[in-house]
Coordinates of N, CA, C and O in Angstrom, one line a residue:
M1231 N 1.1 -1.2 0.1 CA -0.2 0.0 0.4 C 0.9 1.3 0.0 O 1.8 1.4 0.1
K1232 N 0.4 2.3 -0.8 CA 1.6 3.1 -1.2 C 0.5 4.2 0.0 O -0.8 4.7 0.3
F1233 N 1.2 5.6 0.7 CA 1.0 6.3 1.7 C 1.5 8.0 0.8 O 2.2 7.8 0.3
S1234 N 0.1 8.5 0.8 CA 1.0 10.5 0.1 C -0.1 11.7 0.4 O 0.5 12.3 0.8
R1235 N -1.0 10.7 1.9 CA -2.2 11.8 2.4 C -1.6 11.8 3.9 O -1.4 10.7 4.6
V1236 N -1.7 12.9 4.8 CA -0.8 13.3 5.9 C -1.4 14.4 6.3 O -1.6 15.6 5.4
A1237 N -1.1 14.3 8.0 CA -2.3 15.2 8.6 C -0.7 16.0 9.5 O 0.3 15.3 10.2
A1238 N -0.5 17.1 9.0 CA 0.3 17.7 10.1 C -0.4 18.7 11.6 O -1.3 19.4 10.5
T1239 N 0.9 19.0 11.6 CA 0.1 19.9 13.1 C 1.4 20.8 13.0 O 2.8 20.8 13.6
L1240 N 1.5 22.4 13.6 CA 2.3 23.1 13.2 C 1.8 24.5 14.3 O 0.9 24.5 14.3
D1241 N 3.0 24.7 14.6 CA 3.2 26.3 16.2 C 4.2 26.5 15.1 O 5.9 26.3 15.0
L1242 N 3.8 27.9 14.6 CA 4.5 29.0 14.0 C 4.2 30.3 14.2 O 2.9 30.9 14.6
K1243 N 5.6 31.5 14.3 CA 5.0 32.7 14.4 C 5.8 33.0 13.0 O 6.8 32.8 13.2
V1244 N 4.8 34.0 13.1 CA 5.0 35.1 11.4 C 6.2 35.7 11.9 O 6.5 36.6 12.6
S1245 N 7.1 36.2 10.7 CA 7.9 37.0 10.6 C 7.5 38.7 11.2 O 6.4 38.7 10.6
Q1246 N 9.0 39.4 11.8 CA 7.6 40.6 12.2 C 7.6 41.2 11.1 O 7.4 42.5 11.1
H1247 N 8.7 40.9 10.5 CA 8.4 42.0 9.2 C 8.1 42.1 8.2 O 7.3 42.8 7.9
D1248 N 6.8 40.9 8.0 CA 5.8 40.5 7.2 C 4.5 41.4 7.8 O 3.8 41.8 6.9
L1249 N 4.8 41.2 9.3 CA 3.5 42.1 10.1 C 3.7 43.6 10.1 O 3.2 44.2 9.9
E1250 N 4.8 43.7 10.2 CA 5.7 45.1 10.0 C 4.6 45.3 8.5 O 4.6 47.1 8.3
K1251 N 4.8 45.1 7.7 CA 5.1 45.3 6.1 C 3.0 45.9 6.4 O 2.4 46.6 5.4
H1252 N 2.2 45.6 7.0 CA 0.9 45.0 7.4 C -0.4 45.9 8.3 O -1.6 46.4 7.3
L1253 N 0.8 46.0 9.6 CA -0.6 47.1 10.2 C 0.8 48.3 10.7 O 1.7 48.1 10.5
P1254 N -0.8 49.2 10.9 CA 0.3 50.4 11.6 C 0.8 50.2 13.0 O 1.5 51.0 13.5
A1255 N 0.2 49.3 13.9 CA 0.6 49.3 15.7 C 1.6 47.7 15.8 O 0.9 46.9 15.1
S1256 N 2.4 47.9 16.4 CA 3.1 46.5 16.5 C 2.1 45.0 17.9 O 1.5 45.5 18.1
P1257 N 1.9 44.2 17.3 CA 0.7 42.8 17.5 C 1.9 43.1 19.2 O 0.7 42.6 20.1
F1258 N 2.8 43.4 19.6 CA 3.0 43.1 20.4 C 2.8 43.9 21.5 O 2.5 44.4 22.8
V1259 N 2.7 45.4 21.1 CA 2.1 46.3 22.3 C 0.5 45.9 22.7 O 0.4 45.7 23.7
V1260 N -0.1 45.6 21.4 CA -1.0 45.1 21.7 C -1.4 43.4 23.0 O -2.6 43.7 23.5
G1261 N -0.3 42.7 22.4 CA 0.2 42.1 23.5 C 0.4 42.1 25.4 O -0.7 41.7 26.2
E1262 N 1.6 43.4 25.1 CA 1.0 43.4 26.2 C 0.8 45.0 27.1 O -0.2 44.7 28.6
E1263 N -1.1 45.6 25.9 CA -2.0 46.0 26.7 C -3.1 44.9 26.9 O -3.8 45.1 28.2
L1264 N -3.5 43.5 26.3 CA -3.9 42.6 26.9 C -4.0 42.2 28.4 O -4.2 41.6 28.9
A1265 N -2.7 41.6 28.2 CA -1.8 41.3 29.4 C -2.1 42.6 31.3 O -2.3 41.7 31.7
E1266 N -2.2 43.0 30.6 CA -2.0 44.1 31.7 C -3.4 44.6 31.9 O -3.8 43.8 32.8
K1267 N -4.5 44.5 31.2 CA -6.2 43.9 31.1 C -6.1 42.6 32.2 O -7.3 42.4 32.7
A1268 N -4.8 41.7 31.8 CA -5.9 40.1 32.4 C -5.3 40.4 33.7 O -6.2 39.8 34.5
I1269 N -4.0 41.0 34.2 CA -3.6 41.0 35.0 C -5.1 41.6 36.2 O -4.9 41.7 37.7
E1270 N -5.0 42.8 35.4 CA -6.3 43.8 36.6 C -6.8 43.0 36.8 O -7.8 43.5 37.6
Y1271 N -7.8 42.4 35.6 CA -9.3 41.4 36.2 C -8.7 40.3 37.1 O -10.0 40.1 37.5
E1272 N -7.4 40.0 36.7 CA -7.2 38.7 37.9 C -7.3 39.3 39.0 O -7.9 38.8 40.4
E1273 N -6.5 39.9 39.6 CA -5.9 40.7 40.9 C -7.4 41.0 41.4 O -8.1 41.1 42.8
K1274 N -8.3 42.0 40.6 CA -9.7 41.8 40.9 C -10.4 41.3 42.2 O -11.1 41.6 43.0
N1275 N -11.0 40.2 40.3 CA -11.8 39.0 40.9 C -10.9 37.8 41.4 O -11.7 36.8 42.2
K1276 N -9.6 37.9 42.2 CA -8.8 36.4 42.3 C -9.2 35.4 41.4 O -9.8 34.7 42.0
L1277 N -9.2 35.3 40.3 CA -9.5 34.1 40.0 C -8.3 33.1 39.6 O -8.5 31.4 39.7
G1278 N -6.7 33.1 40.0 CA -6.4 32.5 40.0 C -5.6 32.0 38.8 O -4.5 30.9 38.9
Y1279 N -6.1 32.8 38.0 CA -5.8 32.2 36.6 C -5.6 33.2 35.6 O -6.6 34.1 36.2
Y1280 N -5.4 33.2 34.4 CA -5.4 34.7 34.0 C -6.3 33.8 32.6 O -6.1 33.5 31.9
P1281 N -7.5 34.5 32.3 CA -8.4 34.5 30.9 C -8.0 34.2 29.5 O -7.4 35.5 29.0
A1282 N -8.6 33.8 29.0 CA -8.9 34.1 27.9 C -9.1 35.3 26.9 O -10.4 35.8 27.5
V1283 N -9.3 35.7 26.0 CA -9.0 37.1 25.5 C -10.8 37.5 25.2 O -11.7 38.0 25.6
D1284 N -11.8 36.1 24.7 CA -12.9 35.9 24.9 C -14.1 36.4 25.9 O -14.5 37.0 25.9
F1285 N -12.9 36.3 27.1 CA -14.3 36.1 28.7 C -14.0 37.0 28.9 O -14.9 38.1 29.5
L1286 N -12.8 37.8 28.6 CA -12.3 39.6 29.1 C -12.9 40.4 28.5 O -13.7 40.9 28.6
K1287 N -12.8 39.8 26.9 CA -14.0 40.9 26.5 C -15.2 40.6 27.3 O -16.8 41.4 27.0
Q1288 N -16.3 39.4 27.0 CA -17.6 39.3 27.6 C -17.9 40.1 29.1 O -18.8 40.4 28.8
Q1289 N -17.4 40.1 29.9 CA -16.8 40.8 31.2 C -16.5 42.2 31.2 O -16.8 42.9 32.1
G1290 N -16.1 42.5 29.8 CA -15.9 43.9 29.3 C -15.1 44.7 30.1 O -14.4 45.7 30.3
A1291 N -13.6 43.7 30.5 CA -12.2 44.0 30.6 C -11.3 44.4 29.4 O -10.4 45.6 29.8
I1292 N -12.0 44.4 28.4 CA -10.9 45.3 27.8 C -11.8 45.9 26.7 O -13.4 45.7 26.5
D1293 N -12.2 47.5 25.9 CA -12.4 48.1 25.5 C -12.6 47.7 24.2 O -12.2 47.2 23.5
E1294 N -13.5 48.5 23.6 CA -13.3 48.0 21.9 C -12.6 48.6 21.0 O -12.6 47.8 20.0
D1295 N -11.9 49.3 21.2 CA -11.3 49.8 20.2 C -9.3 48.7 20.4 O -8.9 47.4 19.8
L1296 N -9.0 48.5 22.0 CA -8.5 46.8 22.1 C -9.2 45.6 21.8 O -8.2 44.8 20.7
S1297 N -11.4 45.5 21.8 CA -10.7 44.2 20.9 C -10.6 43.9 19.5 O -10.6 43.0 19.0
N1298 N -10.8 45.8 18.8 CA -11.4 45.6 17.1 C -9.5 45.5 17.3 O -9.5 44.4 16.3
A1299 N -9.1 46.1 17.4 CA -7.5 46.0 17.1 C -6.9 44.0 17.1 O -6.1 44.3 16.0
V1300 N -7.6 43.2 18.1 CA -7.0 41.7 18.5 C -7.5 41.2 17.7 O -6.8 40.4 16.6
E1301 N -9.0 41.6 16.8 CA -9.8 40.8 16.0 C -9.2 40.9 14.1 O -8.6 39.8 13.5
N1302 N -8.9 42.1 14.5 CA -8.4 42.8 12.8 C -6.4 42.1 12.9 O -6.3 41.5 11.9
I1303 N -5.6 42.3 13.7 CA -5.1 41.5 13.7 C -4.7 40.2 13.6 O -4.6 39.6 12.9
A1304 N -5.6 39.0 14.2 CA -5.7 37.9 13.9 C -6.2 37.8 13.2 O -6.0 36.4 12.0
W1305 N -6.8 38.5 12.5 CA -7.2 38.2 10.5 C -6.6 38.7 10.0 O -6.3 37.5 9.3
L1306 N -5.9 39.3 10.0 CA -4.7 39.4 9.5 C -3.6 38.4 9.7 O -2.9 37.8 8.5
V1307 N -3.1 38.0 10.2 CA -2.4 37.0 10.7 C -2.7 35.4 9.9 O -2.1 35.2 9.6
S1308 N -3.8 35.3 10.5 CA -4.7 33.8 9.9 C -4.0 34.4 8.2 O -3.4 33.0 8.2
N1309 N -4.8 35.3 7.4 CA -4.8 35.0 6.2 C -3.1 35.4 5.7 O -2.5 34.8 4.7
L1310 N -2.4 36.0 6.4 CA -0.6 35.7 6.2 C 0.1 33.8 5.8 O 1.1 33.5 5.7
I1311 N -0.5 33.5 7.3 CA -0.2 32.3 7.8 C -0.6 31.7 6.7 O -0.3 30.4 5.9
R1312 N -2.1 31.5 6.2 CA -2.7 31.0 5.0 C -2.2 30.8 3.6 O -1.7 29.9 2.8
E1313 N -1.7 32.3 3.0 CA -1.0 32.5 2.1 C 0.6 32.1 2.0 O 1.3 32.0 1.1
E1314 N 1.1 32.5 3.8 CA 2.7 32.0 3.2 C 2.9 30.0 2.9 O 3.5 29.9 2.6
I1315 N 1.9 29.4 3.8 CA 2.6 27.8 3.8 C 1.4 27.1 2.5 O 2.1 26.6 2.5
T1316 N 1.2 28.2 2.0 CA 0.2 27.5 0.5 C 1.9 27.8 -0.3 O 1.8 27.2 -1.6
R1317 N 2.3 29.5 -0.7 CA 2.8 29.7 -0.9 C 4.1 28.5 -1.2 O 5.0 28.1 -1.7
R1318 N 4.5 28.5 0.1 CA 5.6 28.2 0.2 C 5.7 26.3 0.1 O 6.7 25.3 -0.1
L1319 N 4.4 26.0 0.2 CA 4.0 23.7 0.6 C 3.8 23.5 -0.9 O 4.1 22.8 -1.4
R1320 N 3.3 24.9 -1.0 CA 2.5 24.4 -2.8 C 4.0 23.6 -3.8 O 3.7 22.7 -4.5
P1321 N 4.6 23.9 -3.6 CA 5.9 23.3 -4.6 C 6.3 22.0 -4.2 O 6.8 21.1 -4.8
A1322 N 6.2 21.7 -3.0 CA 6.4 20.5 -2.4 C 5.6 19.4 -2.1 O 5.3 18.2 -2.4
F1323 N 4.0 20.2 -2.0 CA 2.7 18.8 -2.1 C 2.0 19.4 -3.2 O 1.6 20.5 -4.1
S1324 N 1.2 18.3 -3.6 CA 0.2 18.9 -5.0 C -0.9 18.6 -4.5 O -2.2 20.0 -5.0
Q1325 N -1.8 19.2 -2.8 CA -2.4 20.2 -2.0 C -2.3 19.9 -0.6 O -1.2 19.5 -0.1
V1326 N -2.5 21.1 -0.5 CA -2.6 21.6 0.9 C -3.4 22.1 1.2 O -4.1 23.1 0.6
K1327 N -3.7 21.9 2.9 CA -5.7 22.1 2.9 C -5.3 22.3 4.5 O -4.9 21.8 5.3
F1328 N -6.2 23.6 5.0 CA -6.0 24.1 5.8 C -7.0 23.1 6.8 O -8.2 23.7 5.9
D1329 N -7.1 22.6 7.8 CA -8.0 21.8 8.9 C -8.6 23.3 9.6 O -9.7 23.0 10.1
N1330 N -7.6 23.8 9.9 CA -7.6 25.0 11.3 C -6.7 25.8 11.7 O -5.4 25.4 11.8
I1331 N -6.6 26.9 12.2 CA -5.6 27.9 12.2 C -6.4 28.6 13.5 O -7.6 29.2 13.5
Q1332 N -5.2 28.4 14.6 CA -5.7 29.3 16.1 C -4.9 29.7 16.4 O -3.6 28.7 17.1
L1333 N -5.0 31.1 16.6 CA -4.0 31.9 16.8 C -3.8 31.5 18.6 O -5.1 31.1 19.6
H1334 N -2.9 31.9 19.5 CA -2.4 31.4 20.9 C -3.1 32.4 21.8 O -3.1 32.0 22.8
A1335 N -3.3 33.8 21.3 CA -3.3 35.3 21.8 C -5.4 34.8 21.9 O -5.3 35.5 23.0
L1336 N -5.9 33.8 21.4 CA -7.1 33.6 21.7 C -7.2 32.4 22.2 O -8.4 32.3 23.0
K1337 N -6.4 31.8 23.1 CA -6.8 30.2 23.1 C -6.4 30.9 24.7 O -6.2 32.4 25.3
M1338 N -6.9 29.6 26.2 CA -6.7 30.3 27.3 C -4.9 30.2 27.2 O -4.5 29.6 27.5
P1339 N -4.3 30.9 28.7 CA -3.4 31.5 28.8 C -2.6 30.2 30.3 O -3.4 30.1 31.0
A1340 N -1.7 29.6 29.4 CA -1.2 28.4 30.5 C 0.0 29.0 31.7 O 0.5 28.9 32.7
V1341 N -0.3 30.6 31.2 CA 0.5 31.1 32.4 C -0.1 31.8 33.6 O -1.6 31.4 33.8
R1342 N 0.3 31.2 35.1 CA -0.4 31.2 36.2 C 0.1 32.9 37.2 O 1.7 33.0 37.3
P1343 N -0.8 33.5 37.5 CA -0.3 34.2 38.9 C 0.9 34.0 39.3 O 0.7 32.4 40.1
F1344 N 1.6 35.0 40.0 CA 2.5 34.8 41.1 C 4.1 33.9 40.8 O 4.2 33.3 41.1
R1345 N 3.5 33.4 38.6 CA 5.1 32.8 38.7 C 6.0 34.4 38.0 O 5.1 35.2 38.0
K1346 N 7.0 33.7 38.4 CA 8.3 34.1 38.2 C 8.2 34.8 36.3 O 7.7 33.7 35.4
N1347 N 8.2 35.3 36.2 CA 8.0 36.9 34.6 C 6.8 36.7 34.0 O 6.3 36.2 33.2
A1348 N 5.3 36.2 35.1 CA 4.3 36.0 34.5 C 3.3 37.4 33.4 O 3.1 36.7 32.7
R1349 N 4.4 38.7 33.8 CA 3.8 39.2 32.6 C 4.7 39.1 31.7 O 4.1 39.4 30.7
H1350 N 5.8 39.6 31.6 CA 6.1 38.9 30.4 C 5.6 38.1 29.2 O 5.5 38.0 28.7
D1351 N 5.2 36.9 29.8 CA 5.6 35.3 30.0 C 3.7 35.6 28.8 O 3.2 34.9 28.4
L1352 N 2.8 36.4 29.5 CA 1.6 36.7 29.5 C 1.3 38.2 28.3 O 0.8 37.1 27.7
A1353 N 2.6 38.9 27.7 CA 1.9 39.4 27.3 C 2.9 38.6 25.9 O 2.2 39.2 24.5
A1354 N 3.9 37.7 26.0 CA 4.4 37.0 25.0 C 2.5 35.8 24.1 O 2.6 36.2 23.2
H1355 N 2.1 35.6 25.8 CA 0.9 35.1 25.1 C 0.0 35.5 24.5 O -0.5 34.6 23.5
Y1356 N -0.6 36.6 24.6 CA -1.3 37.7 24.1 C -1.3 38.0 22.7 O -2.0 38.8 22.1
T1357 N 0.1 38.3 22.4 CA 0.4 38.6 21.1 C 0.7 38.1 20.3 O 0.7 36.5 20.1
P1358 N -0.7 38.4 19.1 CA -1.7 37.5 18.2 C -0.1 37.6 16.8 O -1.3 37.9 15.9
D1359 N 0.8 37.2 17.6 CA 1.5 36.5 15.7 C 1.5 35.4 16.3 O 2.8 35.1 15.2
H1360 N 1.3 34.4 17.0 CA 1.2 32.9 16.9 C 0.4 32.0 16.7 O -0.9 32.4 17.2
A1361 N 0.7 30.9 16.0 CA -0.2 30.2 15.5 C -0.2 29.1 15.5 O 0.7 28.2 15.6
H1362 N -1.7 27.8 16.2 CA -1.0 26.1 15.5 C -1.9 26.4 14.3 O -3.3 26.9 14.5
V1363 N -1.7 25.5 13.6 CA -2.3 25.4 12.4 C -2.0 23.8 12.1 O -1.6 22.7 12.3
S1364 N -3.5 23.6 12.3 CA -3.3 22.0 11.1 C -3.7 21.8 10.1 O -5.0 22.6 9.3
L1365 N -2.7 21.1 9.4 CA -3.2 20.7 7.7 C -3.4 19.3 7.2 O -3.0 18.5 7.7
T1366 N -4.0 19.2 6.1 CA -3.4 17.9 5.1 C -2.5 17.9 4.2 O -3.4 19.1 3.4
L1367 N -2.0 17.3 4.1 CA -0.1 17.4 2.5 C -0.6 16.2 2.4 O -1.1 15.0 2.6
T1368 N -0.9 16.4 0.5 CA -0.7 15.6 -0.4 C 0.7 15.5 -0.9 O 0.3 16.7 -1.6
S1369 N 1.5 14.7 -0.6 CA 2.3 14.2 -1.3 C 2.1 14.0 -2.6 O 1.9 13.3 -3.1
I1370 N 3.9 15.0 -3.6 CA 3.5 14.3 -4.8 C 4.1 12.8 -4.9 O 3.7 12.3 -5.9
K1371 N 5.1 12.9 -4.2 CA 5.7 11.5 -4.0 C 5.3 10.7 -3.0 O 4.5 11.1 -1.8
K1372 N 5.4 9.2 -3.9 CA 4.4 8.6 -2.8 C 5.3 7.5 -2.4 O 6.2 7.0 -2.7
Y1373 N 4.7 7.2 -1.1 CA 5.7 6.2 0.2 C 5.4 5.0 0.1 O 4.2 4.6 0.8
D1374 N 6.3 4.3 0.3 CA 5.6 2.1 0.6 C 5.2 2.5 2.6 O 4.3 1.8 2.6
D1375 N 5.5 2.8 2.9 CA 5.5 2.7 4.4 C 5.6 4.2 5.6 O 5.9 5.1 4.4
P1376 N 4.6 4.0 6.0 CA 3.8 5.4 7.1 C 5.1 6.3 7.5 O 5.4 7.7 7.6
T1377 N 6.1 5.3 8.2 CA 7.2 6.4 9.1 C 8.5 7.2 8.4 O 8.7 8.6 8.6
T1378 N 8.9 6.6 6.6 CA 9.1 7.5 6.0 C 8.3 8.4 5.6 O 9.0 9.3 5.0
S1379 N 7.2 8.2 5.1 CA 6.5 9.6 4.3 C 6.0 10.3 5.3 O 6.3 11.8 5.5
E1380 N 6.1 10.3 7.1 CA 5.8 10.6 8.1 C 7.1 11.8 8.1 O 7.6 13.0 8.3
R1381 N 8.5 11.1 8.2 CA 9.7 11.7 8.2 C 9.8 12.7 7.0 O 10.4 13.6 7.0
M1382 N 9.5 12.3 6.0 CA 9.6 13.3 4.9 C 9.0 14.1 5.0 O 9.3 15.1 4.1
T1383 N 7.6 13.6 5.0 CA 6.7 15.8 5.2 C 7.3 16.0 6.1 O 7.4 17.8 5.6
K1384 N 8.2 15.7 7.2 CA 8.2 16.8 8.4 C 9.7 17.8 7.8 O 9.1 18.7 7.2
N1385 N 10.4 16.7 6.8 CA 11.6 17.4 6.0 C 11.6 18.5 5.2 O 12.0 19.4 5.6
L1386 N 10.1 17.6 4.2 CA 10.1 19.3 3.6 C 9.1 20.0 3.9 O 9.6 21.3 3.8
I1387 N 8.3 20.3 4.8 CA 7.7 21.3 5.3 C 8.5 22.0 6.1 O 8.9 23.7 6.2
H1388 N 10.1 21.1 6.7 CA 11.0 22.1 7.5 C 11.5 22.9 6.2 O 12.2 24.4 6.7
R1389 N 11.9 21.9 5.7 CA 12.9 23.0 4.2 C 12.4 24.1 3.4 O 12.6 25.2 2.9
W1390 N 11.2 23.7 3.0 CA 10.2 25.0 2.5 C 9.5 26.3 3.7 O 9.0 27.2 3.0
L1391 N 9.3 26.0 4.6 CA 9.1 26.9 5.6 C 10.0 27.7 6.5 O 9.5 29.0 6.8
N1392 N 10.7 26.8 6.9 CA 11.6 27.3 8.5 C 11.9 28.6 8.0 O 12.1 29.4 9.1
D1393 N 12.5 29.0 7.1 CA 13.5 30.4 6.5 C 12.4 31.8 6.4 O 12.4 32.9 6.1
H1394 N 10.7 31.1 6.6 CA 10.2 32.3 5.9 C 9.0 32.8 6.9 O 8.1 33.4 7.2
V1395 N 9.0 31.9 8.6 CA 8.5 32.2 9.8 C 9.5 32.6 10.7 O 11.0 32.2 10.6
D1396 N 9.5 32.9 11.9 CA 10.6 34.2 13.0 C 10.6 32.5 13.8 O 11.5 32.3 14.0
A1397 N 8.9 31.4 13.6 CA 9.6 30.7 14.8 C 8.7 29.5 14.0 O 7.3 29.5 13.7
L1398 N 9.3 27.7 14.4 CA 8.8 27.0 13.2 C 8.7 25.7 13.9 O 10.1 24.9 14.6
E1399 N 7.7 25.1 14.7 CA 7.7 23.5 15.8 C 7.0 23.0 15.0 O 5.7 23.1 14.5
I1400 N 7.1 21.4 13.9 CA 6.2 20.1 13.7 C 5.5 19.7 15.4 O 7.0 19.2 15.3
T1401 N 4.6 19.5 15.6 CA 4.1 18.9 16.7 C 3.5 17.5 15.9 O 3.9 16.6 17.4
S1402 N 3.1 17.5 15.4 CA 2.8 16.2 14.7 C 2.6 16.1 13.4 O 2.5 17.3 12.7
V1403 N 2.6 14.7 12.6 CA 2.9 14.8 11.1 C 2.2 13.0 11.5 O 2.7 12.0 12.7
S1404 N 1.2 13.1 11.3 CA 0.9 11.6 10.4 C 0.2 11.1 9.7 O -0.3 11.5 8.5
V1405 N 0.0 9.5 9.0 CA -0.1 9.1 7.4 C -1.6 9.3 7.9 O -2.2 8.4 9.1
I1406 N -2.0 9.8 6.9 CA -3.9 9.2 6.9 C -4.3 8.4 5.8 O -4.2 8.2 4.4
E1407 N -4.6 7.0 6.5 CA -4.7 6.0 5.9 C -6.3 6.1 4.8 O -7.3 6.3 5.3
D1408 N -6.3 5.3 4.1 CA -7.4 6.1 2.7 C -8.3 4.2 3.0 O -7.8 3.8 2.8

């Protein structure tokens, strides 16, 4: 049996150069402001954790301008990721299909209050430039066994994408059997 379809999960950070070309404000400034609002909310309500952006919006802890900035940057970053991955991986794969793109900034932070460097880590978490991406890739070349297919897919992703993003981690690759 030949294997050619692979599910891949990546964590990547969009190039600061690409963001600066498209954004009037730094995503890091937005991340710092979100972190400040989350810290204020946690201290006021004694949660013991920092909430996700959607929760902060629902509670009125962030104003409409900050909320709009996060949404606009998230939209742009998602599109930049989709465009960059498609452009870079299309020569190596016959099909690149996006299953999901989720910005880390919109997820629940793993940072906890009273942790050393919590403010810095929280600002980094809330900075909307880092995403978790799930893909289905169809290889141009067919491999006889799943291990080879997975290894070659990782190598191709790394080779074609790594130099075009600020950070890349391939968190999983697995063959999809038909």
